[in-house]
PDB file of C-alpha atoms in Angstrom:
ATOM      1  CA  SER U   1       0.000   0.000   0.000  1.00 98.00           C
ATOM      2  CA  ALA U   2       0.965   3.659  -0.336  1.00 98.00           C
ATOM      3  CA  SER U   3       0.329   6.716   1.802  1.00 97.00           C
ATOM      4  CA  GLU U   4      -1.309   8.506  -1.132  1.00 97.00           C
ATOM      5  CA  PRO U   5      -4.486   7.184  -2.820  1.00 96.00           C
ATOM      6  CA  GLY U   6      -4.190   6.512  -6.524  1.00 96.00           C
ATOM      7  CA  SER U   7      -0.469   5.660  -6.367  1.00 98.00           C
ATOM      8  CA  THR U   8       0.981   3.026  -8.693  1.00 98.00           C
ATOM      9  CA  PHE U   9       3.673   0.463  -7.814  1.00 98.00           C
ATOM     10  CA  GLU U  10       6.886  -1.037  -9.126  1.00 98.00           C
ATOM     11  CA  CYS U  11       8.247  -4.287  -7.691  1.00 98.00           C
ATOM     12  CA  GLU U  12      11.635  -6.004  -7.734  1.00 98.00           C
ATOM     13  CA  LEU U  13      12.704  -9.518  -6.652  1.00 98.00           C
ATOM     14  CA  ASP U  14      16.324 -10.319  -5.786  1.00 98.00           C
ATOM     15  CA  GLY U  15      17.747  -7.244  -7.516  1.00 97.00           C
ATOM     16  CA  SER U  16      16.312  -8.142 -10.915  1.00 97.00           C
ATOM     17  CA  GLY U  17      15.105  -4.566 -11.533  1.00 98.00           C
ATOM     18  CA  PHE U  18      11.849  -2.708 -10.874  1.00 98.00           C
ATOM     19  CA  SER U  19       8.789  -3.253 -13.055  1.00 98.00           C
ATOM     20  CA  ALA U  20       5.143  -2.281 -12.817  1.00 98.00           C
ATOM     21  CA  CYS U  21       3.083  -4.388 -10.411  1.00 98.00           C
ATOM     22  CA  THR U  22      -0.146  -4.363  -8.440  1.00 98.00           C
ATOM     23  CA  SER U  23      -1.070  -5.556  -4.969  1.00 98.00           C
ATOM     24  CA  PRO U  24      -1.029  -8.431  -4.272  1.00 98.00           C
ATOM     25  CA  GLU U  25       2.137  -9.477  -6.124  1.00 98.00           C
ATOM     26  CA  SER U  26       2.945 -13.220  -6.204  1.00 98.00           C
ATOM     27  CA  TYR U  27       5.950 -15.384  -7.104  1.00 98.00           C
ATOM     28  CA  SER U  28       6.354 -19.148  -7.534  1.00 97.00           C
ATOM     29  CA  GLY U  29       9.106 -21.713  -8.075  1.00 97.00           C
ATOM     30  CA  LEU U  30      11.529 -19.908  -5.783  1.00 98.00           C
ATOM     31  CA  ALA U  31      14.816 -21.695  -5.141  1.00 98.00           C
ATOM     32  CA  ASP U  32      16.156 -22.533  -1.685  1.00 97.00           C
ATOM     33  CA  GLY U  33      18.062 -19.672  -0.136  1.00 97.00           C
ATOM     34  CA  PRO U  34      17.547 -15.989   0.807  1.00 98.00           C
ATOM     35  CA  HIS U  35      15.282 -13.703  -1.252  1.00 98.00           C
ATOM     36  CA  THR U  36      14.576  -9.970  -1.104  1.00 98.00           C
ATOM     37  CA  PHE U  37      11.403  -8.273  -2.368  1.00 98.00           C
ATOM     38  CA  ARG U  38      11.296  -4.479  -2.843  1.00 98.00           C
ATOM     39  CA  VAL U  39       8.405  -2.206  -3.855  1.00 98.00           C
ATOM     40  CA  ARG U  40       8.142   1.540  -4.485  1.00 98.00           C
ATOM     41  CA  ALA U  41       5.111   3.735  -5.034  1.00 98.00           C
ATOM     42  CA  SER U  42       4.647   6.660  -7.412  1.00 98.00           C
ATOM     43  CA  ASP U  43       1.843   9.111  -6.682  1.00 97.00           C
ATOM     44  CA  VAL U  44      -0.420  10.707  -9.300  1.00 97.00           C
ATOM     45  CA  ALA U  45       1.912  13.715  -9.457  1.00 97.00           C
ATOM     46  CA  GLY U  46       4.806  11.478 -10.536  1.00 97.00           C
ATOM     47  CA  ASN U  47       6.746  11.459  -7.268  1.00 98.00           C
ATOM     48  CA  THR U  48       8.471   8.093  -6.656  1.00 98.00           C
ATOM     49  CA  ASP U  49       9.370   6.850  -3.185  1.00 98.00           C
ATOM     50  CA  PRO U  50      13.221   7.025  -3.014  1.00 98.00           C
ATOM     51  CA  THR U  51      13.291   4.491  -0.136  1.00 98.00           C
ATOM     52  CA  PRO U  52      11.461   1.394  -1.383  1.00 98.00           C
ATOM     53  CA  ALA U  53       9.914  -0.914   1.224  1.00 98.00           C
ATOM     54  CA  ALA U  54      11.857  -4.179   1.454  1.00 98.00           C
ATOM     55  CA  PHE U  55      11.328  -7.649   2.888  1.00 98.00           C
ATOM     56  CA  THR U  56      13.943 -10.437   3.076  1.00 98.00           C
ATOM     57  CA  TRP U  57      13.167 -14.093   3.786  1.00 98.00           C
ATOM     58  CA  THR U  58      14.680 -17.564   3.301  1.00 97.00           C
ATOM     59  CA  VAL U  59      13.217 -20.512   1.437  1.00 98.00           C
ATOM     60  CA  ASP U  60      14.286 -23.861   2.952  1.00 97.00           C
ATOM     61  CA  THR U  61      12.836 -27.090   1.545  1.00 97.00           C
ATOM     62  CA  ALA U  62      15.638 -29.413   2.783  1.00 97.00           C
ATOM     63  CA  ALA U  63      14.935 -31.493   5.891  1.00 98.00           C
ATOM     64  CA  PRO U  64      17.572 -31.621   8.651  1.00 98.00           C
ATOM     65  CA  GLN U  65      19.558 -34.762   9.380  1.00 98.00           C
ATOM     66  CA  THR U  66      19.054 -36.209  12.865  1.00 98.00           C
ATOM     67  CA  THR U  67      21.837 -37.833  14.908  1.00 98.00           C
ATOM     68  CA  ILE U  68      21.846 -39.843  18.145  1.00 98.00           C
ATOM     69  CA  ASP U  69      25.115 -38.739  19.746  1.00 98.00           C
ATOM     70  CA  SER U  70      25.086 -41.073  22.759  1.00 98.00           C
ATOM     71  CA  GLY U  71      23.015 -43.932  24.164  1.00 98.00           C
ATOM     72  CA  PRO U  72      23.208 -46.868  26.582  1.00 98.00           C
ATOM     73  CA  ALA U  73      25.620 -49.786  26.332  1.00 97.00           C
ATOM     74  CA  ASP U  74      24.420 -52.825  24.418  1.00 97.00           C
ATOM     75  CA  PRO U  75      23.683 -55.090  26.184  1.00 97.00           C
ATOM     76  CA  THR U  76      23.215 -53.469  29.589  1.00 98.00           C
ATOM     77  CA  ASN U  77      21.828 -54.377  32.987  1.00 97.00           C
ATOM     78  CA  ALA U  78      20.593 -50.797  33.480  1.00 98.00           C
ATOM     79  CA  THR U  79      16.817 -50.392  33.302  1.00 98.00           C
ATOM     80  CA  GLY U  80      17.168 -46.696  32.456  1.00 98.00           C
ATOM     81  CA  ALA U  81      18.467 -45.130  29.244  1.00 98.00           C
ATOM     82  CA  SER U  82      19.449 -41.611  28.170  1.00 98.00           C
ATOM     83  CA  PHE U  83      20.066 -40.276  24.667  1.00 98.00           C
ATOM     84  CA  ASP U  84      21.856 -37.124  23.486  1.00 98.00           C
ATOM     85  CA  LEU U  85      20.438 -35.777  20.214  1.00 98.00           C
ATOM     86  CA  SER U  86      21.456 -33.255  17.571  1.00 98.00           C
ATOM     87  CA  ALA U  87      20.344 -31.997  14.159  1.00 98.00           C
ATOM     88  CA  SER U  88      22.242 -30.619  11.194  1.00 98.00           C
ATOM     89  CA  GLU U  89      20.223 -27.382  11.305  1.00 97.00           C
ATOM     90  CA  PRO U  90      20.361 -25.094  14.377  1.00 96.00           C
ATOM     91  CA  GLY U  91      17.001 -24.336  15.955  1.00 96.00           C
ATOM     92  CA  SER U  92      15.480 -27.696  15.015  1.00 98.00           C
ATOM     93  CA  THR U  93      12.996 -29.415  17.323  1.00 98.00           C
ATOM     94  CA  PHE U  94      12.762 -33.153  17.994  1.00 98.00           C
ATOM     95  CA  GLU U  95      10.210 -35.942  18.197  1.00 98.00           C
ATOM     96  CA  CYS U  96      11.113 -39.242  19.879  1.00 98.00           C
ATOM     97  CA  GLU U  97       9.662 -42.753  19.846  1.00 98.00           C
ATOM     98  CA  LEU U  98      10.387 -45.791  22.019  1.00 98.00           C
ATOM     99  CA  ASP U  99       9.524 -49.316  20.881  1.00 98.00           C
ATOM    100  CA  GLY U 100       7.050 -48.194  18.222  1.00 97.00           C
ATOM    101  CA  GLY U 101       4.901 -46.246  20.684  1.00 97.00           C
ATOM    102  CA  GLY U 102       4.549 -43.284  18.310  1.00 98.00           C
ATOM    103  CA  PHE U 103       6.492 -40.025  17.961  1.00 98.00           C
ATOM    104  CA  SER U 104       5.993 -37.204  20.458  1.00 98.00           C
ATOM    105  CA  PRO U 105       7.893 -33.940  21.181  1.00 98.00           C
ATOM    106  CA  CYS U 106      11.150 -34.370  23.117  1.00 98.00           C
ATOM    107  CA  THR U 107      14.356 -32.548  23.932  1.00 98.00           C
ATOM    108  CA  SER U 108      17.993 -33.586  24.302  1.00 98.00           C
ATOM    109  CA  PRO U 109      18.843 -35.442  26.433  1.00 98.00           C
ATOM    110  CA  GLU U 110      15.810 -37.773  26.376  1.00 98.00           C
ATOM    111  CA  SER U 111      15.621 -40.301  29.230  1.00 98.00           C
ATOM    112  CA  TYR U 112      13.609 -43.427  30.049  1.00 98.00           C
ATOM    113  CA  SER U 113      13.324 -45.536  33.197  1.00 98.00           C
ATOM    114  CA  ALA U 114      11.913 -48.873  34.397  1.00 98.00           C
ATOM    115  CA  LEU U 115      12.596 -50.606  31.069  1.00 98.00           C
ATOM    116  CA  GLY U 116      11.842 -54.325  30.965  1.00 98.00           C
ATOM    117  CA  ASP U 117      14.314 -57.041  30.022  1.00 97.00           C
ATOM    118  CA  GLY U 118      14.613 -57.584  26.292  1.00 97.00           C
ATOM    119  CA  PRO U 119      15.346 -55.564  23.137  1.00 98.00           C
ATOM    120  CA  HIS U 120      14.354 -51.902  22.811  1.00 98.00           C
ATOM    121  CA  THR U 121      14.474 -49.459  19.886  1.00 98.00           C
ATOM    122  CA  PHE U 122      14.659 -45.675  20.198  1.00 98.00           C
ATOM    123  CA  ARG U 123      14.001 -43.391  17.208  1.00 98.00           C
ATOM    124  CA  VAL U 124      14.223 -39.624  16.833  1.00 98.00           C
ATOM    125  CA  ARG U 125      13.491 -37.176  14.022  1.00 98.00           C
ATOM    126  CA  ALA U 126      14.211 -33.454  13.733  1.00 98.00           C
ATOM    127  CA  THR U 127      12.059 -30.687  12.265  1.00 98.00           C
ATOM    128  CA  ASP U 128      13.777 -27.465  11.217  1.00 98.00           C
ATOM    129  CA  ALA U 129      12.516 -23.899  11.678  1.00 96.00           C
ATOM    130  CA  ALA U 130      10.956 -23.985   8.191  1.00 97.00           C
ATOM    131  CA  GLY U 131       8.843 -27.035   9.106  1.00 97.00           C
ATOM    132  CA  ASN U 132      10.823 -29.680   7.201  1.00 98.00           C
ATOM    133  CA  THR U 133      10.887 -33.042   9.048  1.00 98.00           C
ATOM    134  CA  ASP U 134      13.638 -35.644   8.638  1.00 98.00           C
ATOM    135  CA  SER U 135      12.041 -38.544   6.736  1.00 98.00           C
ATOM    136  CA  THR U 136      14.761 -40.960   7.877  1.00 98.00           C
ATOM    137  CA  PRO U 137      14.752 -40.869  11.705  1.00 98.00           C
ATOM    138  CA  ASP U 138      17.943 -41.992  13.433  1.00 98.00           C
ATOM    139  CA  SER U 139      17.515 -45.141  15.526  1.00 98.00           C
ATOM    140  CA  PHE U 140      19.325 -47.082  18.237  1.00 98.00           C
ATOM    141  CA  THR U 141      18.573 -50.665  19.339  1.00 98.00           C
ATOM    142  CA  TRP U 142      19.872 -52.246  22.535  1.00 98.00           C
ATOM    143  CA  THR U 143      19.041 -55.048  24.970  1.00 98.00           C
ATOM    144  CA  VAL U 144      18.285 -54.786  28.679  1.00 98.00           C
ATOM    145  CA  ASP U 145      19.428 -57.900  30.581  1.00 98.00           C
ATOM    146  CA  THR U 146      19.112 -57.961  34.359  1.00 97.00           C
ATOM    147  CA  ALA U 147      19.230 -61.766  34.727  1.00 97.00           C
ATOM    148  CA  ALA U 148      22.569 -63.248  35.788  1.00 96.00           C
ATOM    149  CA  ALA U 149      24.141 -66.145  33.912  1.00 95.00           C
ATOM    150  CA  GLN U 150      24.104 -69.555  35.607  1.00 98.00           C
ATOM    151  CA  THR U 151      27.521 -71.194  36.072  1.00 98.00           C
ATOM    152  CA  THR U 152      28.176 -74.922  35.683  1.00 98.00           C
ATOM    153  CA  ILE U 153      31.255 -77.038  36.475  1.00 98.00           C
ATOM    154  CA  ASP U 154      31.382 -79.552  33.643  1.00 98.00           C
ATOM    155  CA  SER U 155      34.375 -81.668  34.757  1.00 98.00           C
ATOM    156  CA  ASN U 156      36.404 -81.979  37.971  1.00 98.00           C
ATOM    157  CA  PRO U 157      38.882 -84.290  39.760  1.00 98.00           C
ATOM    158  CA  ALA U 158      37.793 -87.468  41.499  1.00 98.00           C
ATOM    159  CA  ASP U 159      36.959 -87.324  45.195  1.00 98.00           C
ATOM    160  CA  PRO U 160      39.080 -88.455  46.932  1.00 97.00           C
ATOM    161  CA  THR U 161      42.160 -88.465  44.721  1.00 98.00           C
ATOM    162  CA  SER U 162      45.885 -89.017  45.101  1.00 97.00           C
ATOM    163  CA  ALA U 163      46.597 -86.430  42.395  1.00 97.00           C
ATOM    164  CA  THR U 164      48.064 -83.155  43.607  1.00 98.00           C
ATOM    165  CA  GLY U 165      46.873 -81.370  40.466  1.00 98.00           C
ATOM    166  CA  ALA U 166      43.307 -80.564  39.498  1.00 98.00           C
ATOM    167  CA  GLY U 167      41.616 -79.341  36.326  1.00 98.00           C
ATOM    168  CA  PHE U 168      38.132 -77.923  35.910  1.00 98.00           C
ATOM    169  CA  ASP U 169      36.015 -77.335  32.822  1.00 98.00           C
ATOM    170  CA  PHE U 170      33.127 -74.914  33.285  1.00 98.00           C
ATOM    171  CA  SER U 171      30.499 -73.059  31.267  1.00 98.00           C
ATOM    172  CA  ALA U 172      27.771 -70.436  31.561  1.00 98.00           C
ATOM    173  CA  SER U 173      24.155 -70.336  30.453  1.00 97.00           C
ATOM    174  CA  GLU U 174      24.780 -67.138  28.446  1.00 96.00           C
ATOM    175  CA  PRO U 175      27.257 -67.048  25.531  1.00 95.00           C
ATOM    176  CA  GLY U 176      30.004 -64.460  25.822  1.00 95.00           C
ATOM    177  CA  SER U 177      30.185 -64.648  29.609  1.00 98.00           C
ATOM    178  CA  THR U 178      33.487 -64.244  31.443  1.00 98.00           C
ATOM    179  CA  PHE U 179      34.550 -66.140  34.583  1.00 98.00           C
ATOM    180  CA  GLU U 180      36.148 -65.658  37.982  1.00 98.00           C
ATOM    181  CA  CYS U 181      37.582 -68.590  39.967  1.00 98.00           C
ATOM    182  CA  GLU U 182      38.508 -69.138  43.591  1.00 98.00           C
ATOM    183  CA  LEU U 183      40.391 -71.948  45.320  1.00 98.00           C
ATOM    184  CA  ASP U 184      40.040 -72.558  49.050  1.00 98.00           C
ATOM    185  CA  GLY U 185      38.594 -69.125  49.789  1.00 97.00           C
ATOM    186  CA  SER U 186      41.603 -67.209  48.456  1.00 97.00           C
ATOM    187  CA  GLY U 187      39.381 -64.722  46.619  1.00 98.00           C
ATOM    188  CA  PHE U 188      37.971 -64.619  43.105  1.00 98.00           C
ATOM    189  CA  GLY U 189      40.179 -63.765  40.147  1.00 98.00           C
ATOM    190  CA  ALA U 190      39.685 -63.784  36.382  1.00 98.00           C
ATOM    191  CA  CYS U 191      40.006 -67.225  34.796  1.00 98.00           C
ATOM    192  CA  THR U 192      39.126 -69.185  31.687  1.00 98.00           C
ATOM    193  CA  SER U 193      38.004 -72.742  31.079  1.00 98.00           C
ATOM    194  CA  PRO U 194      39.787 -75.055  31.661  1.00 98.00           C
ATOM    195  CA  GLU U 195      41.367 -73.836  34.912  1.00 98.00           C
ATOM    196  CA  SER U 196      44.177 -75.951  36.422  1.00 98.00           C
ATOM    197  CA  TYR U 197      45.990 -76.137  39.748  1.00 98.00           C
ATOM    198  CA  ALA U 198      49.146 -77.999  40.761  1.00 98.00           C
ATOM    199  CA  GLY U 199      51.045 -78.838  43.942  1.00 97.00           C
ATOM    200  CA  LEU U 200      47.945 -79.154  46.102  1.00 98.00           C
ATOM    201  CA  ALA U 201      48.524 -80.243  49.683  1.00 97.00           C
ATOM    202  CA  ASP U 202      46.852 -83.219  51.276  1.00 98.00           C
ATOM    203  CA  GLY U 203      43.455 -82.398  52.696  1.00 98.00           C
ATOM    204  CA  SER U 204      40.155 -80.944  51.581  1.00 98.00           C
ATOM    205  CA  HIS U 205      39.899 -78.303  48.857  1.00 98.00           C
ATOM    206  CA  THR U 206      37.029 -76.260  47.439  1.00 98.00           C
ATOM    207  CA  PHE U 207      36.896 -74.746  43.973  1.00 98.00           C
ATOM    208  CA  ARG U 208      34.302 -72.080  43.102  1.00 98.00           C
ATOM    209  CA  VAL U 209      33.569 -70.330  39.815  1.00 98.00           C
ATOM    210  CA  ARG U 210      31.112 -67.603  38.855  1.00 98.00           C
ATOM    211  CA  ALA U 211      30.129 -66.212  35.447  1.00 98.00           C
ATOM    212  CA  THR U 212      29.457 -62.596  34.460  1.00 98.00           C
ATOM    213  CA  ASP U 213      27.405 -62.071  31.311  1.00 98.00           C
ATOM    214  CA  SER U 214      28.033 -59.409  28.666  1.00 96.00           C
ATOM    215  CA  ALA U 215      25.518 -57.091  30.345  1.00 97.00           C
ATOM    216  CA  GLY U 216      27.544 -57.139  33.575  1.00 97.00           C
ATOM    217  CA  ASN U 217      25.316 -59.468  35.641  1.00 98.00           C
ATOM    218  CA  THR U 218      27.333 -61.795  37.915  1.00 98.00           C
ATOM    219  CA  ASP U 219      26.054 -65.169  39.111  1.00 98.00           C
ATOM    220  CA  ALA U 220      25.204 -64.690  42.799  1.00 97.00           C
ATOM    221  CA  THR U 221      25.402 -68.441  43.437  1.00 98.00           C
ATOM    222  CA  PRO U 222      28.829 -69.600  42.174  1.00 98.00           C
ATOM    223  CA  ALA U 223      29.186 -73.251  41.177  1.00 98.00           C
ATOM    224  CA  ALA U 224      31.314 -75.124  43.746  1.00 98.00           C
ATOM    225  CA  TYR U 225      33.117 -78.466  44.027  1.00 98.00           C
ATOM    226  CA  ALA U 226      34.838 -79.885  47.110  1.00 98.00           C
ATOM    227  CA  TRP U 227      37.266 -82.801  47.050  1.00 98.00           C
ATOM    228  CA  THR U 228      40.068 -84.352  49.110  1.00 98.00           C
ATOM    229  CA  VAL U 229      43.696 -84.889  48.146  1.00 98.00           C
ATOM    230  CA  ASP U 230      45.229 -87.930  49.874  1.00 98.00           C
ATOM    231  CA  THR U 231      48.791 -88.942  48.958  1.00 97.00           C
ATOM    232  CA  ASP U 232      49.493 -91.018  52.111  1.00 96.00           C
ATOM    233  CA  ALA U 233      49.486 -94.775  51.544  1.00 95.00           C
ATOM    234  CA  PRO U 234      47.716 -96.859  54.191  1.00 95.00           C
ATOM    235  CA  GLU U 235      49.642 -99.039  56.659  1.00 96.00           C
ATOM    236  CA  THR U 236      48.799-102.722  56.324  1.00 96.00           C
ATOM    237  CA  SER U 237      48.519-105.065  59.322  1.00 97.00           C
ATOM    238  CA  ILE U 238      48.106-108.822  59.700  1.00 97.00           C
ATOM    239  CA  ASP U 239      45.647-109.045  62.569  1.00 97.00           C
ATOM    240  CA  SER U 240      45.663-112.854  62.991  1.00 97.00           C
ATOM    241  CA  SER U 241      47.720-115.806  61.825  1.00 96.00           C
TER     242      SER U 241
END
């Protein structure tokens, strides 16, 4: 509009030069990036506004890319999870989804608690200031495992035995578990199957082994085996003749 009735207008887009126009003036097929529209009025006496009105704006049709910057270990025995999020365009907002429950607004970091044992999938998508939403949400899948592995001694020495050495084969109910062994209450230390001992003294001995699964759960009831080493030969007597 102009301050004087009966004025005419000239418009210019992106410095292309002024040309006659009327209000409203429309444009289409604009490319991504900044644009500047300018308009000047000329009154019926031929006076042209020397300071055209101007408006600058940005067209953005490209969606941001969404990134999960951090998440829980996989697997984990933690029933809570936290995620740090970012987008390739500053000022973007986020929507998050856990286990297919549907997207809803969220912020970084996004946290969850009281997760059940089993696999979980987190997804997040960003929407930029122009309203473009990432059509390929970033996702992260992990497993919560709070159940400890069960430990089994698969082979052991005879009881009693005259052997001063002993070997043990053992296994766990969960693949990828690691083991800790203990002999005669000396304290648990890292070990692998088979575990062997030599130079054992006469008397009773107890071997214990416990497994820790890949999520960090340790068997609270170690497998145990007790046996006796006896290297003393008996004395033989003739009691009657």
